[in-house]
């Protein structure tokens, strides 16, 4: 009889722990996604503010060792972004973490940033799934001359969420055990 009661209490505690973890994970997942997209957008906005990038896109061809590629890579490394892609008004890459992609057209639609809109999304491109921020690249007159797309590796966002699960389970288990048992 005692073992049956103990097993029942353990089953209830486990159920409460799983339920509580599930209730925490949904909003945490959305929050991590939003944070990653906001970070990508902020990096893209900052990159697009660099006047030398606009100047170089207007006056030089896209090259593997060109100034746009060097600046984009400097920003990518400094911010630990997955990629910083600068493209011209046609959607041709001037920078990429894979140099052979420079001079090729982007793999996802550049329509919104080239139309002057900012974009935050989770999407898949040549480097896999990523949280992205895309912004228009404007000259001094405000004319859109290209766009900047920045990605934060999506797996790193999911890894943060998965690493939080043991702590959430432990918390939920501790909370369910702290509730006083009342005979029915």
mmCIF file of N, CA, C and O in Angstrom, residues 86-137:
data_model
loop_
_atom_site.group_PDB
_atom_site.id
_atom_site.type_symbol
_atom_site.label_atom_id
_atom_site.label_comp_id
_atom_site.label_asym_id
_atom_site.label_seq_id
_atom_site.Cartn_x
_atom_site.Cartn_y
_atom_site.Cartn_z
ATOM 1 N N UNK A 86 26.101 41.834 -47.584
ATOM 2 C CA UNK A 86 25.773 43.127 -48.176
ATOM 3 C C UNK A 86 25.491 42.844 -49.652
ATOM 4 O O UNK A 86 26.246 42.131 -50.310
ATOM 5 N N UNK A 87 24.354 43.377 -50.134
ATOM 6 C CA UNK A 87 23.984 43.167 -51.537
ATOM 7 C C UNK A 87 23.673 44.500 -52.198
ATOM 8 O O UNK A 87 23.340 45.470 -51.522
ATOM 9 N N UNK A 88 23.766 44.515 -53.525
ATOM 10 C CA UNK A 88 23.414 45.724 -54.259
ATOM 11 C C UNK A 88 21.919 45.729 -54.567
ATOM 12 O O UNK A 88 21.184 44.842 -54.133
ATOM 13 N N UNK A 89 21.461 46.713 -55.338
ATOM 14 C CA UNK A 89 20.034 46.894 -55.621
ATOM 15 C C UNK A 89 19.431 45.745 -56.428
ATOM 16 O O UNK A 89 18.215 45.589 -56.485
ATOM 17 N N UNK A 90 20.294 44.901 -57.028
ATOM 18 C CA UNK A 90 19.800 43.743 -57.792
ATOM 19 C C UNK A 90 19.705 42.487 -56.935
ATOM 20 O O UNK A 90 19.158 41.487 -57.374
ATOM 21 N N UNK A 91 20.291 42.527 -55.748
ATOM 22 C CA UNK A 91 20.343 41.342 -54.897
ATOM 23 C C UNK A 91 21.624 40.544 -55.080
ATOM 24 O O UNK A 91 21.718 39.402 -54.637
ATOM 25 N N UNK A 92 22.645 41.164 -55.677
ATOM 26 C CA UNK A 92 23.937 40.500 -55.859
ATOM 27 C C UNK A 92 24.784 40.709 -54.607
ATOM 28 O O UNK A 92 24.889 41.821 -54.092
ATOM 29 N N UNK A 93 25.378 39.627 -54.131
ATOM 30 C CA UNK A 93 26.184 39.676 -52.911
ATOM 31 C C UNK A 93 27.520 40.377 -53.138
ATOM 32 O O UNK A 93 28.233 40.083 -54.084
ATOM 33 N N UNK A 94 27.841 41.240 -52.182
ATOM 34 C CA UNK A 94 29.138 41.899 -52.141
ATOM 35 C C UNK A 94 29.959 41.360 -50.974
ATOM 36 O O UNK A 94 31.145 41.653 -50.861
ATOM 37 N N UNK A 95 29.290 40.623 -50.098
ATOM 38 C CA UNK A 95 29.996 39.987 -48.984
ATOM 39 C C UNK A 95 29.282 38.692 -48.632
ATOM 40 O O UNK A 95 28.073 38.545 -48.866
ATOM 41 N N UNK A 96 30.055 37.751 -48.090
ATOM 42 C CA UNK A 96 29.494 36.470 -47.661
ATOM 43 C C UNK A 96 30.590 35.719 -46.909
ATOM 44 O O UNK A 96 31.771 35.905 -47.189
ATOM 45 N N UNK A 97 30.183 34.870 -45.972
ATOM 46 C CA UNK A 97 31.182 34.078 -45.236
ATOM 47 C C UNK A 97 31.833 33.026 -46.125
ATOM 48 O O UNK A 97 32.934 32.588 -45.833
ATOM 49 N N UNK A 98 31.157 32.641 -47.190
ATOM 50 C CA UNK A 98 31.730 31.738 -48.186
ATOM 51 C C UNK A 98 32.104 32.611 -49.388
ATOM 52 O O UNK A 98 31.228 33.010 -50.158
ATOM 53 N N UNK A 99 33.388 32.943 -49.543
ATOM 54 C CA UNK A 99 33.789 33.897 -50.574
ATOM 55 C C UNK A 99 33.305 33.556 -51.992
ATOM 56 O O UNK A 99 33.046 34.468 -52.783
ATOM 57 N N UNK A 100 33.139 32.286 -52.313
ATOM 58 C CA UNK A 100 32.682 31.929 -53.665
ATOM 59 C C UNK A 100 31.251 32.403 -53.939
ATOM 60 O O UNK A 100 30.811 32.430 -55.086
ATOM 61 N N UNK A 101 30.512 32.810 -52.897
ATOM 62 C CA UNK A 101 29.148 33.320 -53.071
ATOM 63 C C UNK A 101 29.127 34.798 -53.461
ATOM 64 O O UNK A 101 28.095 35.324 -53.874
ATOM 65 N N UNK A 102 30.260 35.480 -53.325
ATOM 66 C CA UNK A 102 30.335 36.895 -53.693
ATOM 67 C C UNK A 102 30.191 37.020 -55.209
ATOM 68 O O UNK A 102 30.803 36.270 -55.969
ATOM 69 N N UNK A 103 29.338 37.939 -55.632
ATOM 70 C CA UNK A 103 29.060 38.106 -57.056
ATOM 71 C C UNK A 103 27.859 37.282 -57.514
ATOM 72 O O UNK A 103 27.406 37.422 -58.643
ATOM 73 N N UNK A 104 27.341 36.449 -56.641
ATOM 74 C CA UNK A 104 26.135 35.665 -56.950
ATOM 75 C C UNK A 104 24.932 36.330 -56.295
ATOM 76 O O UNK A 104 25.066 37.096 -55.349
ATOM 77 N N UNK A 105 23.757 35.962 -56.780
ATOM 78 C CA UNK A 105 22.536 36.527 -56.214
ATOM 79 C C UNK A 105 22.148 35.803 -54.932
ATOM 80 O O UNK A 105 22.422 34.603 -54.781
ATOM 81 N N UNK A 106 21.521 36.534 -54.015
ATOM 82 C CA UNK A 106 21.113 35.969 -52.731
ATOM 83 C C UNK A 106 20.107 34.847 -52.939
ATOM 84 O O UNK A 106 19.396 34.813 -53.946
ATOM 85 N N UNK A 107 20.044 33.932 -51.980
ATOM 86 C CA UNK A 107 19.202 32.739 -52.112
ATOM 87 C C UNK A 107 17.772 32.949 -51.636
ATOM 88 O O UNK A 107 16.899 32.149 -51.930
ATOM 89 N N UNK A 108 17.534 34.005 -50.878
ATOM 90 C CA UNK A 108 16.179 34.315 -50.425
ATOM 91 C C UNK A 108 15.791 35.679 -50.982
ATOM 92 O O UNK A 108 16.654 36.492 -51.315
ATOM 93 N N UNK A 109 14.525 35.930 -51.070
ATOM 94 C CA UNK A 109 14.045 37.167 -51.699
ATOM 95 C C UNK A 109 14.527 38.421 -50.961
ATOM 96 O O UNK A 109 14.287 38.573 -49.768
ATOM 97 N N UNK A 110 15.177 39.328 -51.683
ATOM 98 C CA UNK A 110 15.588 40.598 -51.089
ATOM 99 C C UNK A 110 14.537 41.695 -51.283
ATOM 100 O O UNK A 110 14.795 42.858 -51.010
ATOM 101 N N UNK A 111 13.363 41.303 -51.763
ATOM 102 C CA UNK A 111 12.336 42.272 -52.139
ATOM 103 C C UNK A 111 11.984 43.295 -51.081
ATOM 104 O O UNK A 111 11.919 44.494 -51.368
ATOM 105 N N UNK A 112 11.734 42.845 -49.854
ATOM 106 C CA UNK A 112 11.306 43.796 -48.812
ATOM 107 C C UNK A 112 12.384 44.816 -48.463
ATOM 108 O O UNK A 112 12.104 46.012 -48.458
ATOM 109 N N UNK A 113 13.625 44.385 -48.151
ATOM 110 C CA UNK A 113 14.614 45.428 -47.821
ATOM 111 C C UNK A 113 14.956 46.319 -49.020
ATOM 112 O O UNK A 113 15.201 47.502 -48.849
ATOM 113 N N UNK A 114 14.923 45.752 -50.237
ATOM 114 C CA UNK A 114 15.195 46.578 -51.411
ATOM 115 C C UNK A 114 14.045 47.537 -51.699
ATOM 116 O O UNK A 114 14.221 48.526 -52.403
ATOM 117 N N UNK A 115 12.863 47.248 -51.129
ATOM 118 C CA UNK A 115 11.720 48.159 -51.244
ATOM 119 C C UNK A 115 11.681 49.144 -50.075
ATOM 120 O O UNK A 115 10.722 49.896 -49.929
ATOM 121 N N UNK A 116 12.714 49.110 -49.217
ATOM 122 C CA UNK A 116 12.800 50.070 -48.123
ATOM 123 C C UNK A 116 12.264 49.585 -46.790
ATOM 124 O O UNK A 116 12.181 50.352 -45.843
ATOM 125 N N UNK A 117 11.916 48.311 -46.685
ATOM 126 C CA UNK A 117 11.348 47.776 -45.442
ATOM 127 C C UNK A 117 12.383 46.962 -44.671
ATOM 128 O O UNK A 117 13.227 46.290 -45.259
ATOM 129 N N UNK A 118 12.262 46.991 -43.345
ATOM 130 C CA UNK A 118 13.095 46.141 -42.493
ATOM 131 C C UNK A 118 12.372 44.823 -42.266
ATOM 132 O O UNK A 118 11.140 44.780 -42.216
ATOM 133 N N UNK A 119 13.151 43.750 -42.108
ATOM 134 C CA UNK A 119 12.588 42.410 -41.955
ATOM 135 C C UNK A 119 13.256 41.707 -40.785
ATOM 136 O O UNK A 119 14.475 41.776 -40.627
ATOM 137 N N UNK A 120 12.428 41.029 -39.977
ATOM 138 C CA UNK A 120 12.921 40.121 -38.931
ATOM 139 C C UNK A 120 12.236 38.790 -39.187
ATOM 140 O O UNK A 120 11.017 38.747 -39.344
ATOM 141 N N UNK A 121 13.010 37.701 -39.227
ATOM 142 C CA UNK A 121 12.418 36.404 -39.519
ATOM 143 C C UNK A 121 13.339 35.268 -39.122
ATOM 144 O O UNK A 121 14.513 35.479 -38.837
ATOM 145 N N UNK A 122 12.769 34.083 -39.103
ATOM 146 C CA UNK A 122 13.537 32.843 -39.001
ATOM 147 C C UNK A 122 13.387 32.202 -40.373
ATOM 148 O O UNK A 122 12.267 32.014 -40.850
ATOM 149 N N UNK A 123 14.505 31.907 -41.041
ATOM 150 C CA UNK A 123 14.424 31.381 -42.396
ATOM 151 C C UNK A 123 15.632 30.505 -42.695
ATOM 152 O O UNK A 123 16.564 30.419 -41.891
ATOM 153 N N UNK A 124 15.606 29.867 -43.856
ATOM 154 C CA UNK A 124 16.696 28.984 -44.278
ATOM 155 C C UNK A 124 17.322 29.514 -45.555
ATOM 156 O O UNK A 124 16.616 29.869 -46.497
ATOM 157 N N UNK A 125 18.650 29.580 -45.562
ATOM 158 C CA UNK A 125 19.391 30.024 -46.745
ATOM 159 C C UNK A 125 20.556 29.093 -47.003
ATOM 160 O O UNK A 125 20.556 27.946 -46.549
ATOM 161 N N UNK A 126 21.580 29.594 -47.676
ATOM 162 C CA UNK A 126 22.727 28.753 -48.038
ATOM 163 C C UNK A 126 23.510 28.268 -46.819
ATOM 164 O O UNK A 126 24.217 27.273 -46.906
ATOM 165 N N UNK A 127 23.391 28.954 -45.694
ATOM 166 C CA UNK A 127 24.121 28.560 -44.482
ATOM 167 C C UNK A 127 23.229 27.860 -43.459
ATOM 168 O O UNK A 127 23.634 27.650 -42.327
ATOM 169 N N UNK A 128 22.008 27.503 -43.836
ATOM 170 C CA UNK A 128 21.101 26.818 -42.913
ATOM 171 C C UNK A 128 20.100 27.771 -42.291
ATOM 172 O O UNK A 128 19.962 28.921 -42.706
ATOM 173 N N UNK A 129 19.395 27.271 -41.258
ATOM 174 C CA UNK A 129 18.374 28.090 -40.585
ATOM 175 C C UNK A 129 19.039 29.154 -39.725
ATOM 176 O O UNK A 129 20.022 28.887 -39.048
ATOM 177 N N UNK A 130 18.452 30.341 -39.776
ATOM 178 C CA UNK A 130 18.995 31.422 -38.968
ATOM 179 C C UNK A 130 17.900 32.423 -38.631
ATOM 180 O O UNK A 130 16.897 32.533 -39.327
ATOM 181 N N UNK A 131 18.131 33.132 -37.534
ATOM 182 C CA UNK A 131 17.306 34.292 -37.189
ATOM 183 C C UNK A 131 17.920 35.436 -37.975
ATOM 184 O O UNK A 131 19.127 35.666 -37.914
ATOM 185 N N UNK A 132 17.078 36.148 -38.746
ATOM 186 C CA UNK A 132 17.603 37.143 -39.669
ATOM 187 C C UNK A 132 17.054 38.535 -39.429
ATOM 188 O O UNK A 132 15.923 38.699 -39.012
ATOM 189 N N UNK A 133 17.901 39.482 -39.769
ATOM 190 C CA UNK A 133 17.494 40.870 -39.834
ATOM 191 C C UNK A 133 17.961 41.409 -41.173
ATOM 192 O O UNK A 133 19.115 41.203 -41.559
ATOM 193 N N UNK A 134 17.054 42.031 -41.908
ATOM 194 C CA UNK A 134 17.389 42.601 -43.213
ATOM 195 C C UNK A 134 16.947 44.055 -43.231
ATOM 196 O O UNK A 134 15.836 44.367 -42.801
ATOM 197 N N UNK A 135 17.827 44.919 -43.729
ATOM 198 C CA UNK A 135 17.514 46.342 -43.791
ATOM 199 C C UNK A 135 17.972 46.920 -45.126
ATOM 200 O O UNK A 135 18.902 46.411 -45.745
ATOM 201 N N UNK A 136 17.307 47.997 -45.555
ATOM 202 C CA UNK A 136 17.756 48.662 -46.776
ATOM 203 C C UNK A 136 19.084 49.377 -46.547
ATOM 204 O O UNK A 136 19.384 49.812 -45.433
ATOM 205 N N UNK A 137 19.859 49.465 -47.593
ATOM 206 C CA UNK A 137 21.118 50.206 -47.588
ATOM 207 C C UNK A 137 20.857 51.452 -48.436
ATOM 208 O O UNK A 137 20.516 51.346 -49.612
#
